mmCIF file of C-alpha atoms in Angstrom:
data_model
loop_
_atom_site.group_PDB
_atom_site.id
_atom_site.type_symbol
_atom_site.label_atom_id
_atom_site.label_comp_id
_atom_site.label_asym_id
_atom_site.label_seq_id
_atom_site.Cartn_x
_atom_site.Cartn_y
_atom_site.Cartn_z
ATOM 1 C CA MET A 425 0.193 0.176 -0.038
ATOM 2 C CA PHE A 426 2.902 2.426 -0.434
ATOM 3 C CA ARG A 427 4.660 4.170 -3.185
ATOM 4 C CA PHE A 428 8.585 3.180 -3.004
ATOM 5 C CA PHE A 429 9.671 5.421 -5.648
ATOM 6 C CA LEU A 430 7.688 8.770 -5.659
ATOM 7 C CA SER A 431 10.437 11.748 -6.510
ATOM 8 C CA ALA A 432 10.114 14.712 -3.876
ATOM 9 C CA LEU A 433 9.262 17.711 -6.334
ATOM 10 C CA LEU A 434 10.966 20.658 -4.365
ATOM 11 C CA VAL A 435 10.935 24.583 -4.735
ATOM 12 C CA GLY A 436 13.271 26.428 -6.722
ATOM 13 C CA GLY A 437 15.085 26.094 -9.956
ATOM 14 C CA ALA A 438 12.091 26.198 -12.006
ATOM 15 C CA PHE A 439 11.342 27.987 -15.293
ATOM 16 C CA ALA A 440 14.761 28.691 -16.927
ATOM 17 C CA HIS A 441 14.544 29.935 -20.660
ATOM 18 C CA ALA A 442 15.712 28.025 -23.673
ATOM 19 C CA GLU A 443 17.973 31.386 -24.381
ATOM 20 C CA GLU A 444 19.960 30.987 -21.416
ATOM 21 C CA PRO A 445 23.499 29.419 -22.101
ATOM 22 C CA VAL A 446 23.716 25.426 -21.289
ATOM 23 C CA GLU A 447 26.334 24.538 -18.629
ATOM 24 C CA ILE A 448 27.732 21.074 -18.746
ATOM 25 C CA LEU A 449 28.387 18.957 -16.340
ATOM 26 C CA LYS A 450 31.304 16.295 -17.193
ATOM 27 C CA LEU A 451 30.100 12.364 -15.972
ATOM 28 C CA ASP A 452 32.668 10.671 -14.666
ATOM 29 C CA VAL A 453 32.450 7.131 -15.834
ATOM 30 C CA ILE A 454 34.183 4.122 -14.693
ATOM 31 C CA PRO A 455 34.474 0.723 -16.165
ATOM 32 C CA TYR A 456 31.992 -1.870 -15.158
ATOM 33 C CA GLU A 457 35.032 -4.478 -15.062
ATOM 34 C CA LYS A 458 37.107 -2.793 -12.798
ATOM 35 C CA LEU A 459 34.542 -1.943 -10.465
ATOM 36 C CA MET A 460 33.695 -5.565 -9.792
ATOM 37 C CA GLN A 461 37.638 -6.004 -9.212
ATOM 38 C CA GLY A 462 37.564 -3.396 -6.398
ATOM 39 C CA ASP A 463 40.204 -1.308 -8.240
ATOM 40 C CA LEU A 464 41.415 1.035 -5.871
ATOM 41 C CA LYS A 465 41.656 4.330 -8.279
ATOM 42 C CA THR A 466 38.215 3.169 -9.648
ATOM 43 C CA LEU A 467 36.785 3.220 -6.434
ATOM 44 C CA GLN A 468 38.530 6.800 -5.577
ATOM 45 C CA ILE A 469 36.388 7.872 -8.947
ATOM 46 C CA LEU A 470 33.294 6.730 -7.865
ATOM 47 C CA ASP A 471 33.321 7.938 -4.519
ATOM 48 C CA ARG A 472 34.601 11.488 -5.538
ATOM 49 C CA ALA A 473 32.056 11.499 -8.389
ATOM 50 C CA LEU A 474 28.921 10.690 -6.089
ATOM 51 C CA HIS A 475 30.053 13.133 -3.181
ATOM 52 C CA GLU A 476 31.128 16.102 -5.507
ATOM 53 C CA LYS A 477 28.734 15.996 -8.486
ATOM 54 C CA GLY A 478 25.873 13.638 -7.072
ATOM 55 C CA ILE A 479 26.063 11.195 -10.119
ATOM 56 C CA VAL A 480 28.451 8.549 -11.612
ATOM 57 C CA GLY A 481 28.252 6.293 -14.752
ATOM 58 C CA VAL A 482 29.466 2.626 -15.251
ATOM 59 C CA ARG A 483 30.236 1.802 -18.900
ATOM 60 C CA GLY A 484 30.607 -1.772 -20.513
ATOM 61 C CA VAL A 485 28.258 -3.820 -18.280
ATOM 62 C CA PRO A 486 27.575 -7.183 -19.800
ATOM 63 C CA SER A 487 24.283 -7.330 -22.058
ATOM 64 C CA TYR A 488 23.135 -3.998 -20.855
ATOM 65 C CA LYS A 489 22.899 -2.442 -24.538
ATOM 66 C CA GLU A 490 20.676 -5.440 -25.915
ATOM 67 C CA LYS A 491 18.724 -5.350 -22.896
ATOM 68 C CA TYR A 492 17.870 -1.679 -23.004
ATOM 69 C CA GLN A 493 17.225 -1.688 -26.754
ATOM 70 C CA GLN A 494 14.330 -4.655 -26.329
ATOM 71 C CA PHE A 495 13.030 -2.558 -23.467
ATOM 72 C CA ILE A 496 12.678 0.773 -25.713
ATOM 73 C CA THR A 497 10.947 -1.248 -28.379
ATOM 74 C CA VAL A 498 8.071 -2.523 -26.006
ATOM 75 C CA ALA A 499 7.972 0.946 -24.020
ATOM 76 C CA ARG A 500 6.916 2.427 -27.476
ATOM 77 C CA GLU A 501 4.468 0.027 -28.490
ATOM 78 C CA PHE A 502 2.807 0.331 -24.781
ATOM 79 C CA SER A 503 2.995 4.186 -24.813
ATOM 80 C CA ALA A 504 1.289 4.011 -28.648
ATOM 81 C CA LEU A 505 -1.851 2.035 -27.465
ATOM 82 C CA PRO A 506 -4.940 4.056 -27.082
ATOM 83 C CA GLU A 507 -5.297 6.028 -23.452
ATOM 84 C CA GLU A 508 -8.076 4.047 -22.086
ATOM 85 C CA VAL A 509 -6.347 0.839 -23.016
ATOM 86 C CA LYS A 510 -3.604 2.261 -20.948
ATOM 87 C CA GLU A 511 -5.784 3.686 -18.211
ATOM 88 C CA SER A 512 -6.949 0.024 -17.679
ATOM 89 C CA TYR A 513 -4.043 -0.777 -15.964
ATOM 90 C CA LYS A 514 -3.929 2.043 -13.600
ATOM 91 C CA PRO A 515 -4.146 1.438 -9.780
ATOM 92 C CA ASN A 516 -7.723 0.928 -8.459
ATOM 93 C CA ARG A 517 -7.235 2.906 -5.425
ATOM 94 C CA ALA A 518 -10.748 2.078 -4.332
ATOM 95 C CA LEU A 519 -9.414 -1.585 -4.018
ATOM 96 C CA GLY A 520 -6.602 -0.077 -2.036
ATOM 97 C CA GLU A 521 -4.130 -0.275 -4.951
ATOM 98 C CA THR A 522 -1.571 2.651 -4.988
ATOM 99 C CA PHE A 523 0.784 2.685 -7.668
ATOM 100 C CA LEU A 524 1.606 -0.651 -9.815
ATOM 101 C CA GLY A 525 0.862 -0.118 -13.003
ATOM 102 C CA TYR A 526 0.115 2.947 -15.374
ATOM 103 C CA GLU A 527 0.124 6.363 -14.050
ATOM 104 C CA ASN A 528 -0.120 9.511 -15.872
ATOM 105 C CA GLY A 529 0.612 13.361 -14.511
ATOM 106 C CA LYS A 530 0.256 12.258 -10.804
ATOM 107 C CA GLU A 531 3.154 14.253 -9.572
ATOM 108 C CA LYS A 532 3.667 18.048 -8.576
ATOM 109 C CA PHE A 533 6.218 20.572 -7.931
ATOM 110 C CA GLN A 534 6.084 24.408 -7.154
ATOM 111 C CA ARG A 535 7.304 27.209 -8.827
ATOM 112 C CA PRO A 536 9.203 30.107 -6.815
ATOM 113 C CA ASN A 537 6.265 31.990 -7.054
ATOM 114 C CA GLY A 538 4.503 29.630 -4.870
ATOM 115 C CA GLU A 539 2.235 28.353 -7.874
ATOM 116 C CA TRP A 540 2.038 24.469 -7.886
ATOM 117 C CA ILE A 541 2.024 22.831 -11.337
ATOM 118 C CA ILE A 542 1.706 19.121 -12.482
ATOM 119 C CA ASP A 543 4.132 17.561 -14.500
ATOM 120 C CA ASP A 544 1.722 16.370 -16.974
ATOM 121 C CA LEU A 545 3.485 15.251 -19.775
ATOM 122 C CA LYS A 546 5.211 12.642 -17.754
ATOM 123 C CA THR A 547 3.643 9.181 -17.887
ATOM 124 C CA SER A 548 4.819 6.053 -15.874
ATOM 125 C CA TYR A 549 4.373 2.510 -15.763
ATOM 126 C CA TYR A 550 5.871 0.772 -12.151
ATOM 127 C CA ALA A 551 6.663 -2.620 -11.255
ATOM 128 C CA PHE A 552 8.352 -4.486 -8.592
ATOM 129 C CA VAL A 553 12.103 -5.759 -9.453
ATOM 130 C CA PRO A 554 12.492 -8.739 -9.479
ATOM 131 C CA ASP A 555 8.800 -9.391 -10.738
ATOM 132 C CA ASN A 556 6.145 -10.807 -7.999
ATOM 133 C CA PHE A 557 2.612 -11.495 -7.995
ATOM 134 C CA THR A 558 1.789 -7.860 -7.142
ATOM 135 C CA ASN A 559 2.935 -6.781 -10.308
ATOM 136 C CA LYS A 560 0.109 -5.898 -13.108
ATOM 137 C CA TRP A 561 1.281 -6.274 -16.844
ATOM 138 C CA PRO A 562 -0.420 -5.508 -19.831
ATOM 139 C CA ASN A 563 -1.923 -8.381 -22.229
ATOM 140 C CA GLU A 564 -1.635 -6.198 -25.437
ATOM 141 C CA VAL A 565 2.367 -5.624 -25.453
ATOM 142 C CA ASP A 566 4.955 -7.941 -23.861
ATOM 143 C CA LEU A 567 6.300 -5.257 -21.554
ATOM 144 C CA ARG A 568 7.293 -7.702 -18.843
ATOM 145 C CA GLY A 569 9.851 -9.588 -19.894
ATOM 146 C CA PRO A 570 12.256 -6.699 -21.409
ATOM 147 C CA PHE A 571 11.188 -4.730 -18.039
ATOM 148 C CA GLU A 572 12.463 -7.248 -15.471
ATOM 149 C CA ALA A 573 15.324 -8.174 -17.806
ATOM 150 C CA LEU A 574 16.847 -4.822 -17.896
ATOM 151 C CA GLY A 575 15.649 -3.626 -14.429
ATOM 152 C CA GLY A 576 17.165 -6.747 -12.852
ATOM 153 C CA LEU A 577 20.370 -5.641 -14.425
ATOM 154 C CA MET A 578 20.355 -2.034 -12.814
ATOM 155 C CA THR A 579 19.446 -3.330 -9.779
ATOM 156 C CA GLU A 580 22.567 -5.826 -9.617
ATOM 157 C CA VAL A 581 24.885 -2.785 -10.358
ATOM 158 C CA GLY A 582 23.319 -0.234 -8.008
ATOM 159 C CA GLU A 583 23.220 -2.446 -4.979
ATOM 160 C CA LEU A 584 26.885 -3.173 -6.132
ATOM 161 C CA ILE A 585 27.592 0.617 -5.966
ATOM 162 C CA MET A 586 25.699 0.872 -2.618
ATOM 163 C CA TYR A 587 27.737 -1.600 -0.737
ATOM 164 C CA LYS A 588 30.966 -0.011 -1.991
ATOM 165 C CA MET A 589 29.552 3.422 -0.955
ATOM 166 C CA GLU A 590 28.352 1.911 2.218
ATOM 167 C CA LEU A 591 24.717 2.880 1.823
ATOM 168 C CA LEU A 592 24.183 -0.922 2.572
ATOM 169 C CA GLY A 593 25.981 -3.086 4.862
ATOM 170 C CA SER A 594 27.305 -2.836 8.614
ATOM 171 C CA HIS A 595 28.350 0.845 8.144
ATOM 172 C CA THR A 596 24.037 1.635 8.258
ATOM 173 C CA GLY A 597 22.902 -1.732 9.150
ATOM 174 C CA LEU A 598 20.578 -1.414 6.324
ATOM 175 C CA GLN A 599 19.768 -4.128 3.816
ATOM 176 C CA LEU A 600 17.362 -4.367 1.252
ATOM 177 C CA GLU A 601 13.845 -5.948 1.741
ATOM 178 C CA ASP A 602 12.208 -7.975 -0.921
ATOM 179 C CA ASN A 603 10.109 -5.126 -2.384
ATOM 180 C CA SER A 604 12.965 -2.341 -1.926
ATOM 181 C CA ARG A 605 13.512 -1.991 -5.853
ATOM 182 C CA VAL A 606 10.827 -0.362 -7.924
ATOM 183 C CA GLY A 607 11.466 -0.002 -11.763
ATOM 184 C CA ARG A 608 9.708 3.000 -13.427
ATOM 185 C CA MET A 609 9.210 2.992 -17.035
ATOM 186 C CA LEU A 610 9.143 6.768 -18.291
ATOM 187 C CA TYR A 611 7.761 8.445 -21.463
ATOM 188 C CA TYR A 612 7.617 12.205 -21.694
ATOM 189 C CA ARG A 613 5.236 13.189 -24.279
ATOM 190 C CA LYS A 614 5.767 15.886 -26.906
ATOM 191 C CA SER A 615 4.221 19.306 -26.621
ATOM 192 C CA ASP A 616 4.325 22.657 -28.631
ATOM 193 C CA ASN A 617 3.348 24.175 -25.523
ATOM 194 C CA ASN A 618 6.586 25.664 -23.766
ATOM 195 C CA GLU A 619 5.040 27.888 -21.192
ATOM 196 C CA ASN A 620 6.706 25.121 -18.806
ATOM 197 C CA PRO A 621 10.074 24.227 -20.250
ATOM 198 C CA TYR A 622 10.274 20.926 -18.021
ATOM 199 C CA TRP A 623 9.084 17.366 -18.774
ATOM 200 C CA CYS A 624 10.132 16.820 -14.833
ATOM 201 C CA GLY A 625 10.402 19.840 -12.081
ATOM 202 C CA ALA A 626 13.661 20.268 -9.807
ATOM 203 C CA HIS A 627 13.670 17.720 -7.385
ATOM 204 C CA PHE A 628 15.462 14.882 -5.219
ATOM 205 C CA ASP A 629 14.459 11.226 -5.055
ATOM 206 C CA HIS A 630 13.206 10.528 -1.506
ATOM 207 C CA GLY A 631 14.703 6.937 -1.432
ATOM 208 C CA LEU A 632 18.265 5.473 -0.667
ATOM 209 C CA PHE A 633 19.629 5.558 -4.401
ATOM 210 C CA THR A 634 18.587 5.381 -7.999
ATOM 211 C CA THR A 635 19.713 3.765 -11.200
ATOM 212 C CA ILE A 636 18.874 5.970 -14.412
ATOM 213 C CA LEU A 637 19.842 5.341 -18.108
ATOM 214 C CA PRO A 638 20.441 7.789 -20.783
ATOM 215 C CA ALA A 639 17.565 8.650 -22.326
ATOM 216 C CA VAL A 640 16.124 7.685 -26.008
ATOM 217 C CA TYR A 641 14.369 10.594 -28.011
ATOM 218 C CA PHE A 642 12.415 10.088 -31.047
ATOM 219 C CA ALA A 643 10.718 12.802 -33.224
ATOM 220 C CA LYS A 644 8.375 12.025 -36.330
ATOM 221 C CA GLY A 645 9.041 8.040 -35.567
ATOM 222 C CA GLU A 646 12.951 8.121 -35.913
ATOM 223 C CA GLN A 647 15.217 7.857 -33.151
ATOM 224 C CA ILE A 648 17.416 11.212 -32.977
ATOM 225 C CA SER A 649 20.265 12.506 -30.870
ATOM 226 C CA GLU A 650 19.301 14.400 -27.497
ATOM 227 C CA PRO A 651 18.048 18.051 -28.508
ATOM 228 C CA PRO A 652 21.058 20.359 -27.104
ATOM 229 C CA GLU A 653 18.271 22.162 -24.879
ATOM 230 C CA ALA A 654 16.859 18.900 -23.525
ATOM 231 C CA GLY A 655 17.843 16.288 -21.064
ATOM 232 C CA LEU A 656 19.030 16.010 -17.418
ATOM 233 C CA PHE A 657 20.031 18.629 -15.499
ATOM 234 C CA ILE A 658 22.135 18.444 -12.135
ATOM 235 C CA ARG A 659 22.691 21.128 -9.660
ATOM 236 C CA THR A 660 25.973 20.162 -7.613
ATOM 237 C CA SER A 661 25.763 22.757 -4.913
ATOM 238 C CA GLU A 662 22.808 24.701 -3.283
ATOM 239 C CA GLY A 663 22.149 27.818 -4.921
ATOM 240 C CA GLY A 664 24.482 27.031 -7.785
ATOM 241 C CA PRO A 665 23.269 26.536 -11.431
ATOM 242 C CA PHE A 666 21.592 23.388 -12.667
ATOM 243 C CA LYS A 667 24.132 21.885 -15.505
ATOM 244 C CA LYS A 668 23.207 19.203 -18.454
ATOM 245 C CA VAL A 669 24.792 15.720 -18.020
ATOM 246 C CA LEU A 670 26.102 14.644 -21.226
ATOM 247 C CA ALA A 671 24.395 11.190 -21.302
ATOM 248 C CA ASN A 672 24.539 10.149 -25.035
ATOM 249 C CA ASP A 673 26.469 6.895 -24.498
ATOM 250 C CA PHE A 674 24.025 3.556 -24.965
ATOM 251 C CA ASP A 675 26.998 1.587 -23.051
ATOM 252 C CA VAL A 676 26.406 3.614 -19.816
ATOM 253 C CA MET A 677 24.004 3.390 -16.647
ATOM 254 C CA MET A 678 24.040 6.083 -14.321
ATOM 255 C CA PHE A 679 23.560 6.062 -10.343
ATOM 256 C CA GLN A 680 22.676 9.163 -8.062
ATOM 257 C CA VAL A 681 21.699 9.582 -4.351
ATOM 258 C CA GLY A 682 18.412 9.982 -2.697
ATOM 259 C CA GLU A 683 17.354 11.990 0.137
ATOM 260 C CA PHE A 684 17.065 8.589 2.885
ATOM 261 C CA GLY A 685 20.650 7.950 1.405
ATOM 262 C CA GLN A 686 21.545 11.404 3.022
ATOM 263 C CA LEU A 687 19.637 10.826 6.134
ATOM 264 C CA VAL A 688 21.171 7.845 6.872
ATOM 265 C CA THR A 689 24.892 8.754 6.296
ATOM 266 C CA ASP A 690 24.445 12.180 8.423
ATOM 267 C CA ASP A 691 24.942 14.107 5.272
ATOM 268 C CA GLY A 692 28.352 12.288 4.465
ATOM 269 C CA ILE A 693 26.981 12.044 1.253
ATOM 270 C CA ARG A 694 24.168 14.642 -0.469
ATOM 271 C CA ALA A 695 21.024 13.638 -2.311
ATOM 272 C CA THR A 696 21.190 14.617 -6.002
ATOM 273 C CA GLU A 697 18.897 17.778 -7.061
ATOM 274 C CA HIS A 698 17.726 17.373 -10.581
ATOM 275 C CA ARG A 699 15.320 18.090 -13.426
ATOM 276 C CA VAL A 700 14.704 17.371 -16.940
ATOM 277 C CA HIS A 701 14.491 19.865 -19.581
ATOM 278 C CA LYS A 702 11.802 19.655 -22.401
ATOM 279 C CA ALA A 703 12.850 19.691 -26.204
ATOM 280 C CA ILE A 704 11.411 22.807 -27.913
ATOM 281 C CA ASP A 705 10.275 20.683 -30.886
ATOM 282 C CA ALA A 706 7.938 17.914 -31.232
ATOM 283 C CA VAL A 707 10.307 15.299 -29.246
ATOM 284 C CA GLU A 708 9.590 12.033 -27.487
ATOM 285 C CA ARG A 709 11.745 10.954 -24.605
ATOM 286 C CA TYR A 710 11.857 7.198 -23.310
ATOM 287 C CA THR A 711 13.613 5.851 -20.485
ATOM 288 C CA LEU A 712 13.765 3.278 -17.342
ATOM 289 C CA ALA A 713 14.599 4.110 -13.663
ATOM 290 C CA VAL A 714 15.041 1.672 -10.479
ATOM 291 C CA PHE A 715 14.481 3.236 -7.200
ATOM 292 C CA TYR A 716 15.686 1.466 -3.906
ATOM 293 C CA SER A 717 13.816 2.061 -0.664
ATOM 294 C CA ALA A 718 15.466 1.260 3.022
ATOM 295 C CA PRO A 719 13.638 -1.395 4.962
ATOM 296 C CA MET A 720 10.305 0.064 5.822
ATOM 297 C CA ASP A 721 10.254 -0.068 9.520
ATOM 298 C CA VAL A 722 14.124 -0.321 10.589
ATOM 299 C CA PRO A 723 14.566 2.919 12.544
ATOM 300 C CA ILE A 724 17.302 5.742 11.952
ATOM 301 C CA TYR A 725 18.656 8.415 14.240
ATOM 302 C CA SER A 726 19.942 10.712 11.921
ATOM 303 C CA GLN A 727 21.905 14.037 12.584
ATOM 304 C CA SER A 728 21.476 15.218 8.842
ATOM 305 C CA VAL A 729 19.954 18.604 8.018
ATOM 306 C CA LEU A 730 17.167 17.018 6.437
ATOM 307 C CA THR A 731 15.720 16.385 9.750
ATOM 308 C CA ASN A 732 14.782 19.555 9.707
ATOM 309 C CA ASP A 733 12.066 18.819 7.000
ATOM 310 C CA ALA A 734 8.874 18.223 8.213
ATOM 311 C CA ARG A 735 8.751 15.006 6.744
ATOM 312 C CA TYR A 736 11.316 13.440 9.412
ATOM 313 C CA GLY A 737 8.589 13.933 11.857
ATOM 314 C CA ALA A 738 11.023 13.873 14.689
ATOM 315 C CA LYS A 739 14.200 15.977 15.979
ATOM 316 C CA LYS A 740 17.848 15.675 15.000
ATOM 317 C CA GLY A 741 19.167 12.175 16.758
ATOM 318 C CA GLU A 742 15.690 11.040 17.213
ATOM 319 C CA ALA A 743 14.123 7.946 15.580
ATOM 320 C CA CYS A 744 12.581 8.205 11.815
ATOM 321 C CA THR A 745 11.799 5.078 9.978
ATOM 322 C CA PHE A 746 11.457 5.108 5.931
ATOM 323 C CA ARG A 747 7.773 4.138 6.168
ATOM 324 C CA HIS A 748 7.139 7.407 7.859
ATOM 325 C CA TRP A 749 9.503 9.458 5.438
ATOM 326 C CA HIS A 750 7.916 7.588 2.521
ATOM 327 C CA GLU A 751 4.274 8.361 3.356
ATOM 328 C CA ALA A 752 5.213 11.980 4.194
ATOM 329 C CA THR A 753 6.565 12.318 0.890
ATOM 330 C CA PHE A 754 3.724 10.700 -0.769
ATOM 331 C CA GLN A 755 1.127 13.044 0.873
ATOM 332 C CA ARG A 756 3.234 16.335 0.155
ATOM 333 C CA TYR A 757 3.876 15.691 -3.639
ATOM 334 C CA LEU A 758 1.559 13.172 -5.057
ATOM 335 C CA VAL A 759 -1.758 14.871 -7.120
ATOM 336 C CA LYS A 760 -4.773 13.532 -5.206
ATOM 337 C CA GLU A 761 -7.674 12.389 -6.933
ATOM 338 C CA ASN A 762 -9.766 15.328 -8.704
ATOM 339 C CA GLU A 763 -7.035 17.702 -6.987
ATOM 340 C CA LYS A 764 -7.333 20.958 -8.788
ATOM 341 C CA LEU A 765 -4.163 23.081 -8.580
#
């Protein structure tokens, strides 16, 4: 009955203009083979990248490119289905279902002027990774196989990094539970309306950690390179500029830190603030993300600055569980049924 994946959309950083110069953030990329070997120099690059930039890439994961290509094919097939068909796979909240399956425009963020706006061009399909009986899958398209194959590979590498960074293991006392990994297919629809220049507003993921992939873009049915004004933008310091992550190598997976990762490390590592800029022209964007949750009911006693957030629900050094943090995030940023902004 809980959403293990909802991104916490925050105030600030919204509505830059297309004519503003685009600053580039160099992505540090490490070889998968050396990561597996525990190569010291590779681990130093990993540590520095996540601490200083909040994002790191890993190149050369076996079978990744092939699995991603297969996933994009079925993601496009599902997204092309009539809306009433896709809506038949959305959660039935009257029956207590909260997130598995299809979702369309259910997250909101706040402009600097205080106005709330819905990410109404973003659609999603959620499923636990690995697959279990609670997942729902469409009959019209074989989404399940490619989704789980790619998601499973992403979780393997993500968990390896979390252990290397001591987000999991004896340092934090945390291990992942059965339903701690949620995959999210993301489809950003094309639009000629440029009033809102973002497909996704500035936010931090609220969980422990996230695996993300270079997005795939299409215009008039043909795959294109990422438009220069579009894509993933990251802010590496509070109040600093958002910088574009050059993510055009489909042999690279990327990884970033969530808010609960910052809480369990007492600010030893900071959550990654990011947003997705929209293409100016009629362009579609596809990708897959995997979100990792902490054990729901294991208390932490954080000294982080994030304890000042009302979602923590306690004073610095006092107990909070991920269940509480998660539910408070859900209540703050999910668009309620029939809610008018």
